[in-house]
PDB file of C-alpha atoms in Angstrom:
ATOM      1  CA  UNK A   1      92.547  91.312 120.188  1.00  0.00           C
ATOM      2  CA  UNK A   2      94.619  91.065 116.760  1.00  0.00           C
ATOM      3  CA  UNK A   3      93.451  88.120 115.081  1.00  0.00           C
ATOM      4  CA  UNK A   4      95.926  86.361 112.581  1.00  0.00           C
ATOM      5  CA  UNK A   5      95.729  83.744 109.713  1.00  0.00           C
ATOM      6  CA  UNK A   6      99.049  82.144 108.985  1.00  0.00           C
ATOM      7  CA  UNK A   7      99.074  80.745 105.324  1.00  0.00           C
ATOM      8  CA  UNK A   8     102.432  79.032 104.484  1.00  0.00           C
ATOM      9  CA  UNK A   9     103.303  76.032 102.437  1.00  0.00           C
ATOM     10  CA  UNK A  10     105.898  74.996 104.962  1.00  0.00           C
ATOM     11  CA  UNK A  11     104.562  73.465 108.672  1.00  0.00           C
ATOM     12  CA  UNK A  12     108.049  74.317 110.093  1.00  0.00           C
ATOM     13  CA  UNK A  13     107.353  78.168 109.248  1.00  0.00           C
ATOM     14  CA  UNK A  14     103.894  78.056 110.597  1.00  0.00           C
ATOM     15  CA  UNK A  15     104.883  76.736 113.826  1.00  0.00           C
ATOM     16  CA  UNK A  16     107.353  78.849 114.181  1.00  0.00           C
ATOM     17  CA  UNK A  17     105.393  82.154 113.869  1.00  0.00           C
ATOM     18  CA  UNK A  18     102.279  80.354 115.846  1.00  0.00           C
ATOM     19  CA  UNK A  19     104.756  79.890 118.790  1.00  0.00           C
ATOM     20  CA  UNK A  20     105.837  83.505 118.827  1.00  0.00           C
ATOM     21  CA  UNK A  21     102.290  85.247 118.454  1.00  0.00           C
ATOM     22  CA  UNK A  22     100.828  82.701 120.745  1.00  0.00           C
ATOM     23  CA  UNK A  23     102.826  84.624 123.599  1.00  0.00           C
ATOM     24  CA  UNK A  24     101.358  88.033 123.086  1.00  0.00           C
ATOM     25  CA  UNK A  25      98.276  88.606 124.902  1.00  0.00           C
ATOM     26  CA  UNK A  26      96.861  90.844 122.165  1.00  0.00           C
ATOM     27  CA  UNK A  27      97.086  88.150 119.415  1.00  0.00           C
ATOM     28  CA  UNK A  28      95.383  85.355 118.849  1.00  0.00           C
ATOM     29  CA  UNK A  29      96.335  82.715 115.873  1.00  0.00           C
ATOM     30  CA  UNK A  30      92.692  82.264 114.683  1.00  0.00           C
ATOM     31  CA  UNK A  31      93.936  79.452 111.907  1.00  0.00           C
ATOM     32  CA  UNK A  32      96.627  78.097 109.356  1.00  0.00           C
ATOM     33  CA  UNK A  33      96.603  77.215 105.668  1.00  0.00           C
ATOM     34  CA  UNK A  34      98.878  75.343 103.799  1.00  0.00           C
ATOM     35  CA  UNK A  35      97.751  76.777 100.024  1.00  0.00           C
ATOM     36  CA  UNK A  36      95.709  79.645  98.352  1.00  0.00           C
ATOM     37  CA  UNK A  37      92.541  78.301  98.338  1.00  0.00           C
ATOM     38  CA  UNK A  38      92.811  76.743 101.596  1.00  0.00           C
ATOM     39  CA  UNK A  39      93.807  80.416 102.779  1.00  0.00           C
ATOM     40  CA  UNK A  40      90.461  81.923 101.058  1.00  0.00           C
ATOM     41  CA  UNK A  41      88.273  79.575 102.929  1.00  0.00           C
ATOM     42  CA  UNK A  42      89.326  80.118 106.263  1.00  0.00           C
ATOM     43  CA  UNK A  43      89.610  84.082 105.645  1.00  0.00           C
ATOM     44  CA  UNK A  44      85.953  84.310 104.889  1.00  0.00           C
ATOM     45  CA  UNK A  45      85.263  81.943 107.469  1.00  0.00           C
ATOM     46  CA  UNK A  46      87.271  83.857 110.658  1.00  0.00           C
ATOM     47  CA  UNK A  47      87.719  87.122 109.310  1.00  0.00           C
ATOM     48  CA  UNK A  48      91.116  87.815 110.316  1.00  0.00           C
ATOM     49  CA  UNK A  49      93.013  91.342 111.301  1.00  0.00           C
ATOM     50  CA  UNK A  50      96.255  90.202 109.649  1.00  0.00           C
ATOM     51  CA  UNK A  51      96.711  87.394 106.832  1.00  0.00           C
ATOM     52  CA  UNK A  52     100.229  86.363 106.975  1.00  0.00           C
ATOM     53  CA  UNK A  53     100.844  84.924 103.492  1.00  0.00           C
ATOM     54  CA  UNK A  54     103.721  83.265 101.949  1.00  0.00           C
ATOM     55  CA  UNK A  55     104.053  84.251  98.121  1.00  0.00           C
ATOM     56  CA  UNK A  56     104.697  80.666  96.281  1.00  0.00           C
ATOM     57  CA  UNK A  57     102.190  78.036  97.403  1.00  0.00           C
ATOM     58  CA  UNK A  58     100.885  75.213  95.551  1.00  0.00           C
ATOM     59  CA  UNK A  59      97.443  75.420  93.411  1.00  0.00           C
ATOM     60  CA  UNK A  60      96.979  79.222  94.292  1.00  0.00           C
ATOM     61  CA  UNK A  61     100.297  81.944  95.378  1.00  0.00           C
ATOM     62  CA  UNK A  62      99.870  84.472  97.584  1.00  0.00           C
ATOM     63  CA  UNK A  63      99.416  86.968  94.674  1.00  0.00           C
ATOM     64  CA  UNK A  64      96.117  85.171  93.123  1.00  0.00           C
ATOM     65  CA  UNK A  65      94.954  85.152  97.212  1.00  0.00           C
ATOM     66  CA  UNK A  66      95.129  88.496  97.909  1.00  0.00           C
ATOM     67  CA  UNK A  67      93.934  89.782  94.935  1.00  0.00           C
ATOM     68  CA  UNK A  68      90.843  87.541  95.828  1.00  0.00           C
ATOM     69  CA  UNK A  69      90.757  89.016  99.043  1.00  0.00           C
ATOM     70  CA  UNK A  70      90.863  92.503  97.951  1.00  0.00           C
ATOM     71  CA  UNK A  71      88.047  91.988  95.423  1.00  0.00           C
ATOM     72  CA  UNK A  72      85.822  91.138  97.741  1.00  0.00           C
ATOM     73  CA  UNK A  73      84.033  93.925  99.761  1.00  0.00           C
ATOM     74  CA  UNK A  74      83.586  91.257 102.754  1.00  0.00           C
ATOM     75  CA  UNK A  75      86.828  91.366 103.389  1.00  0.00           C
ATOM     76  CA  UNK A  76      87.950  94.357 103.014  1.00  0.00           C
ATOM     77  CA  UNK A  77      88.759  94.166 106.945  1.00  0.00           C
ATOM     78  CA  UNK A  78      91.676  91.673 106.348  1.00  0.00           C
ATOM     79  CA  UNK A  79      94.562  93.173 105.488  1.00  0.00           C
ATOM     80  CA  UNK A  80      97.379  90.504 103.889  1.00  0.00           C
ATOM     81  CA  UNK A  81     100.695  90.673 104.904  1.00  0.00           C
ATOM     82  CA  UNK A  82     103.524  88.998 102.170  1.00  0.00           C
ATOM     83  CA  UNK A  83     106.383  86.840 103.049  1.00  0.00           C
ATOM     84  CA  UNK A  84     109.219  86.439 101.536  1.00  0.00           C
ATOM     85  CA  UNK A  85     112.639  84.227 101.730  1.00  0.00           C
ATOM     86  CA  UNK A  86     114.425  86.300  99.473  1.00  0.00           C
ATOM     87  CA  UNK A  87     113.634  90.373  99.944  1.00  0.00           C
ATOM     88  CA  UNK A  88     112.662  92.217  96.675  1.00  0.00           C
ATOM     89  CA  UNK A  89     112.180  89.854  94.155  1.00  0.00           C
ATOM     90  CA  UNK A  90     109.929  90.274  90.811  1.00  0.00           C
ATOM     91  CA  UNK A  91     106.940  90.155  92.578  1.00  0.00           C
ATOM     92  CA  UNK A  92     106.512  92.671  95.208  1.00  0.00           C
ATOM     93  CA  UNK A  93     104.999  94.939  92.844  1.00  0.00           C
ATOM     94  CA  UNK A  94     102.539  92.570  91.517  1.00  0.00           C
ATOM     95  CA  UNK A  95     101.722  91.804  95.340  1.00  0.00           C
ATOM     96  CA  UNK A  96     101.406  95.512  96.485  1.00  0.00           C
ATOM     97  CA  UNK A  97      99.131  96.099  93.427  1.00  0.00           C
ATOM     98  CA  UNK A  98      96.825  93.436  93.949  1.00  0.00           C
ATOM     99  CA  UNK A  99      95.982  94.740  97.721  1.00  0.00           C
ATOM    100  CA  UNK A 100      98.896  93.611 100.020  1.00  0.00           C
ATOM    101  CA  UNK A 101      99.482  96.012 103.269  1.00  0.00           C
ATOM    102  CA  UNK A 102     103.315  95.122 103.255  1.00  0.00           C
ATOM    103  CA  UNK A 103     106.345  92.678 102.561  1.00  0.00           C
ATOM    104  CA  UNK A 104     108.664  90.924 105.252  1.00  0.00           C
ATOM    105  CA  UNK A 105     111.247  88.620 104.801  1.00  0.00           C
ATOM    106  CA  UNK A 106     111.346  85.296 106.909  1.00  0.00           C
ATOM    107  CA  UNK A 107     114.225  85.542 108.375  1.00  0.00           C
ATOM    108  CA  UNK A 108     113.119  88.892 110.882  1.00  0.00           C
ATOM    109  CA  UNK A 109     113.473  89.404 113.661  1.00  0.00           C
ATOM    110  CA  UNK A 110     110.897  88.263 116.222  1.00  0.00           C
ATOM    111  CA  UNK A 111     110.172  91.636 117.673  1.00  0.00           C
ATOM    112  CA  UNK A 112     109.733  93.549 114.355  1.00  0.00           C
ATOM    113  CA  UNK A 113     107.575  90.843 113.785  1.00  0.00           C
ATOM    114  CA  UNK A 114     105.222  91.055 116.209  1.00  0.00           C
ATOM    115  CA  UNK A 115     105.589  95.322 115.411  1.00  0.00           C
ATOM    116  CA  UNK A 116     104.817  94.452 111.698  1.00  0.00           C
ATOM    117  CA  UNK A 117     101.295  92.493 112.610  1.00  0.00           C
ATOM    118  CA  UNK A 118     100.158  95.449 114.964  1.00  0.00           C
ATOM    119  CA  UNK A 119     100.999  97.644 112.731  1.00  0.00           C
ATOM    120  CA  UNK A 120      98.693  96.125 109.718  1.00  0.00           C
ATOM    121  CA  UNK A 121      96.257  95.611 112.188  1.00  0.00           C
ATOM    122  CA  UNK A 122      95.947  99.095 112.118  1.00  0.00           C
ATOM    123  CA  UNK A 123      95.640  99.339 108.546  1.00  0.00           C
ATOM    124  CA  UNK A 124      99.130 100.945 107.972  1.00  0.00           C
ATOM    125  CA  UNK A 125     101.414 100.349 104.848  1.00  0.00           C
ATOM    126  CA  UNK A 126     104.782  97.819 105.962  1.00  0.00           C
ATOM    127  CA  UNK A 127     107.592  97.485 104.055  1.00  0.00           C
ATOM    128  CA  UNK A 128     110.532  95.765 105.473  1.00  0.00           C
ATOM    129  CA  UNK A 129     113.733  98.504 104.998  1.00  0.00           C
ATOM    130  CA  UNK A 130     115.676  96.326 102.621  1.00  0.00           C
ATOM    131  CA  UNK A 131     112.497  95.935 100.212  1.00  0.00           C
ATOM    132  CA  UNK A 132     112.273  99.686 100.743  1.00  0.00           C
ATOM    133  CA  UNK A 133     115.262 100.515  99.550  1.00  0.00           C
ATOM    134  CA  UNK A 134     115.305  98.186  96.572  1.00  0.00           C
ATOM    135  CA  UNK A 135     111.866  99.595  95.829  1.00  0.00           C
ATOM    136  CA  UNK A 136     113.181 102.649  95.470  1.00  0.00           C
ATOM    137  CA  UNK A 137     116.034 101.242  93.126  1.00  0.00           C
ATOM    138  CA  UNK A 138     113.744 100.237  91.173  1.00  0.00           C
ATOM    139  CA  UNK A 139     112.026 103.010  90.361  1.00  0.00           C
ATOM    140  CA  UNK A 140     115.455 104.934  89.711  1.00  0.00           C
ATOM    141  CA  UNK A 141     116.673 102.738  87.152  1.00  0.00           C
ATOM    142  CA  UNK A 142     112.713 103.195  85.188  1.00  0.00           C
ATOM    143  CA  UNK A 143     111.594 105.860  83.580  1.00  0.00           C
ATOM    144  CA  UNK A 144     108.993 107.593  85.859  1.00  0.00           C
ATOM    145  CA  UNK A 145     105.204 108.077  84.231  1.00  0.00           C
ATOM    146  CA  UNK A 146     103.310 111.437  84.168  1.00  0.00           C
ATOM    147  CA  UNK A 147     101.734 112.528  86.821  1.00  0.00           C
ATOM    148  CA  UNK A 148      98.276 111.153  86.883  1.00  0.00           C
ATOM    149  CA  UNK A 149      94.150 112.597  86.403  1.00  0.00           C
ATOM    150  CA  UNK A 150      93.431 111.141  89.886  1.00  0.00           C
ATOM    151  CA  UNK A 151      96.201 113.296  91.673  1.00  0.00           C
ATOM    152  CA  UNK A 152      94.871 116.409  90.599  1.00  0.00           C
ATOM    153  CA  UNK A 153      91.739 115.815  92.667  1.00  0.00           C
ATOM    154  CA  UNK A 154      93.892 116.006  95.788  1.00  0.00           C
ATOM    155  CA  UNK A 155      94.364 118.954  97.433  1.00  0.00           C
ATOM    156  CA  UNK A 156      97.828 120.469  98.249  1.00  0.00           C
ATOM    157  CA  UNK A 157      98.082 119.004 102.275  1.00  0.00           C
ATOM    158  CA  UNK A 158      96.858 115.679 101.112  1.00  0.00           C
ATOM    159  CA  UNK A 159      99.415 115.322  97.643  1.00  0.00           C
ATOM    160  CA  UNK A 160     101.914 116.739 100.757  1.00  0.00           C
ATOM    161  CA  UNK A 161     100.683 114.303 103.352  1.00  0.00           C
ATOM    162  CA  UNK A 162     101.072 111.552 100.618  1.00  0.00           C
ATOM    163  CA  UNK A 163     103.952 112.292  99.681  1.00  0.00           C
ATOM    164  CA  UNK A 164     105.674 112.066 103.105  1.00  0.00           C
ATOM    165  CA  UNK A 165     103.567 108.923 103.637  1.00  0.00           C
ATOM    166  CA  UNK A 166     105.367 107.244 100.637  1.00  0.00           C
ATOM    167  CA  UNK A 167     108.969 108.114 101.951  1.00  0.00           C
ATOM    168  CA  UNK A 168     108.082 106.251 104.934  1.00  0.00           C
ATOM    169  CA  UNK A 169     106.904 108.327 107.508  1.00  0.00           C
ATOM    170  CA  UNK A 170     104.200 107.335 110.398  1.00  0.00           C
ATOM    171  CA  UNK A 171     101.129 109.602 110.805  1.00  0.00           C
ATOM    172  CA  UNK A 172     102.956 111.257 113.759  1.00  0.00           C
ATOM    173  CA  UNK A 173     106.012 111.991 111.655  1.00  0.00           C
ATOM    174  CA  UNK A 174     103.819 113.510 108.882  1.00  0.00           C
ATOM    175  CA  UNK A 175     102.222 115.947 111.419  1.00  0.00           C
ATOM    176  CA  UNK A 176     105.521 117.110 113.001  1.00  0.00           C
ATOM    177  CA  UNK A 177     106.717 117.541 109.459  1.00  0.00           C
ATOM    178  CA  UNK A 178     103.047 119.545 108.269  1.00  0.00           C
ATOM    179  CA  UNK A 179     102.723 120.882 111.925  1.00  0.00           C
ATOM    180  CA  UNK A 180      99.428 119.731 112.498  1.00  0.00           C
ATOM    181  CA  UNK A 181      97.920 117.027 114.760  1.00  0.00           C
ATOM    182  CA  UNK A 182      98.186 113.135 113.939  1.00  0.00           C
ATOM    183  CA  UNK A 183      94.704 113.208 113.542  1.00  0.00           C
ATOM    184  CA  UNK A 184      94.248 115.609 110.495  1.00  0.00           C
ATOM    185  CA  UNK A 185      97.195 113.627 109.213  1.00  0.00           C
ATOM    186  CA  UNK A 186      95.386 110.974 109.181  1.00  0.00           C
ATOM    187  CA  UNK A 187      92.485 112.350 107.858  1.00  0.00           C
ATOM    188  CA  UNK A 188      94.858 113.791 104.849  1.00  0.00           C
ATOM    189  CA  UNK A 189      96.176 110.045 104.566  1.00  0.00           C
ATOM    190  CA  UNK A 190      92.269 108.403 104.304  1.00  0.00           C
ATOM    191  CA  UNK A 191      91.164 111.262 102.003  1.00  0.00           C
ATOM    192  CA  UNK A 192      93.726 110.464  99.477  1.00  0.00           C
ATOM    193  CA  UNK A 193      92.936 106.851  99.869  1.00  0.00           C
ATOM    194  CA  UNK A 194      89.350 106.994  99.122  1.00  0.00           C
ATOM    195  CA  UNK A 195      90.002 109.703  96.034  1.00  0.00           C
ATOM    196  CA  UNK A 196      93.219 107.642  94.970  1.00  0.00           C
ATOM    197  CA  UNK A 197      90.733 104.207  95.166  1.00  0.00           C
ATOM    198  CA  UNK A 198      93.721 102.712  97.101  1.00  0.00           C
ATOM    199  CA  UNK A 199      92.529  99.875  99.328  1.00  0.00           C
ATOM    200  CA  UNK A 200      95.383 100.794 102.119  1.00  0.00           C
ATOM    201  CA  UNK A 201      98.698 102.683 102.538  1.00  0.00           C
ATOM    202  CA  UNK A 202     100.629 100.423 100.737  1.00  0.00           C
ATOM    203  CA  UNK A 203      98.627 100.724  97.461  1.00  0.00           C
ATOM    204  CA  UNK A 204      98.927 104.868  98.157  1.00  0.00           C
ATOM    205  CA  UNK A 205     102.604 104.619  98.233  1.00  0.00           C
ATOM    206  CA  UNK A 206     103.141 102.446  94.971  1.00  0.00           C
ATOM    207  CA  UNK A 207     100.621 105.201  93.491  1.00  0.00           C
ATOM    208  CA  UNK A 208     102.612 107.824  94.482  1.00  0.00           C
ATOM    209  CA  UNK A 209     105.281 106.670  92.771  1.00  0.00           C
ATOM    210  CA  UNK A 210     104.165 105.054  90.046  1.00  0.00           C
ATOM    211  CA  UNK A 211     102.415 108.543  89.306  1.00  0.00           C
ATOM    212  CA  UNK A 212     105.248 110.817  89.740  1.00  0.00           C
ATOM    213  CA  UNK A 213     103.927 112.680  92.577  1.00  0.00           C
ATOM    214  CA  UNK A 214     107.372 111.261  94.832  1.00  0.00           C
ATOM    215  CA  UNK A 215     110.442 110.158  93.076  1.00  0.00           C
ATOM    216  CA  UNK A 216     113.621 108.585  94.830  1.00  0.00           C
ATOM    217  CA  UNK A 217     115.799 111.524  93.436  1.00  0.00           C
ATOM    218  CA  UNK A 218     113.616 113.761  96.534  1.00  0.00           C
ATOM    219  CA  UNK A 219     113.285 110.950  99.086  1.00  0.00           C
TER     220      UNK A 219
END
C-alpha cells in the first residue's frame, strides 16, 4: 500500500486529489496539511511513501519543507513530490536541489497522476514533460560548469547509465539502450547515487547536468 500526505494551502485542491487516490486500492491518503510546518508534523508522525506538496504555503513553502525532510535521516523514506500551478517557474531548481523526487503541474491529468505517485513510491525521479523541456532550456541558454571531482569516481557504465537516466529514460529503457538487464541498471543508477550523495533520481539528474556530464545539445 502507497501511503500519501497531501500538503496544500487550498481545501478545494486537497479534496480533489483525496477523491481520486481514495479510489485506488493501492493508495491510501494517510493525512492533509494546510502549511509547512503542519506538513513536517504529520510526515514524522505517518511516515508517508509520497508527500504531495504545493510550493507557496503560508509560514513555511514547500521548498523550506522538503529541505527539512531531506535533512533528516528519519525520513529519508518519504519522498516529496512538488506542485505547481504554473510549470517551470524560478523555483524548480531550488526544489530539486533541496531533495524533491519530481514536479507536476495541477492541472494533470488524473491518470498521470495516479502514474506520478507510484512512480515516486518507487523512488524514481518525475518530471512532468513541459518542466522537462523548459529544464532543458534552461540549461541551454547558461553557460554549462566543468565537469565535476565526484564524477570521476564513477565508472564508465554508471557516468553512461546516468547519463541516459538524466535524458529521461526508465531503468528498462537504460538496459535496452546498455544491453544489460534492468537490474544491473539499476544497480548502475543506485551506485551513482550513493557516490554522487544524491538523495534520489531527481537530485542525479540536476547533477548531471549541472556537472556537464549531459548537456541538452546531446539529449
Amino acid at each position: 500500500m502507497i501511503r500519501v500526505l497531501l500538503v496544500d494551502d487550498q481545501p478545494l485542491i486537497r479534496s480533489g486529489f483525496r477523491a481520486l487516490l481514495d479510489l485506488e486500492d493501492d493508495i491510501d491518503v494517510v493525512a492533509e496539511a494546510a502549511d509547512g510546518p503542519e506538513a513536517l508534523a504529520l510526515i514524522k508522525e505517518h511516515l508517508p511513501d509520497v508527500a504531495l506538496m504545493d510550493i507557496q504555503m503560508p509560514l513555511m513553502d514547500g521548498i523550506e519543507a522538503t529541505r527539512r525532510i531531506a535533512a533528516d535521516p528519519a525520513l529519508a523514506d518519504v519522498h516529496v513530490v512538488m506542485l505547481t500551478n504554473y510549470g517551470m517557474d524560478e523555483y524548480v531548481l531550488d526544489a530539486l536541489r533541496a531533495g524533491a523526487a519530481g514536479f507536476l503541474v495541477k492541472d494533470i491529468l488524473p491518470e498521470d497522476l495516479l502514474h506520478a505517485v507510484r512512480v515516486a513510491a518507487r523512488g524514481d525521479a518525475l518530471l512532468a514533460p513541459s518542466i522537462t523541456r523548459k529544464l532543458i532550456h534552461r540549461y541551454l541558454t547558461q553557460p554549462l560548469p566543468t565537469t565535476g571531482a565526484a564524477l570521476e569516481e564513477l565508472t564508465g557504465r554508471e557516468r553512461e547509465a546516468v547519463a541516459l537516466a538524466a535524458q529521461g529514460l526508465s531503468n528498462d529503457q537504460i538496459a535496452g539502450h546498455m544491453g544489460i538487464s534492468p537490474m544491473t541498471a539499476k544497480t548502475h543508477i543506485n551506485r551513482a547515487m550513493t557516490k554522487l550523495h544524491a538523495r534520489d533520481r531527481a537530485q542525479l539528474v540536476v547533477l548531471a547536468y549541472e556537472s556537464g556530464l549531459v548537456t541538452p545539445r546531446n539529449h
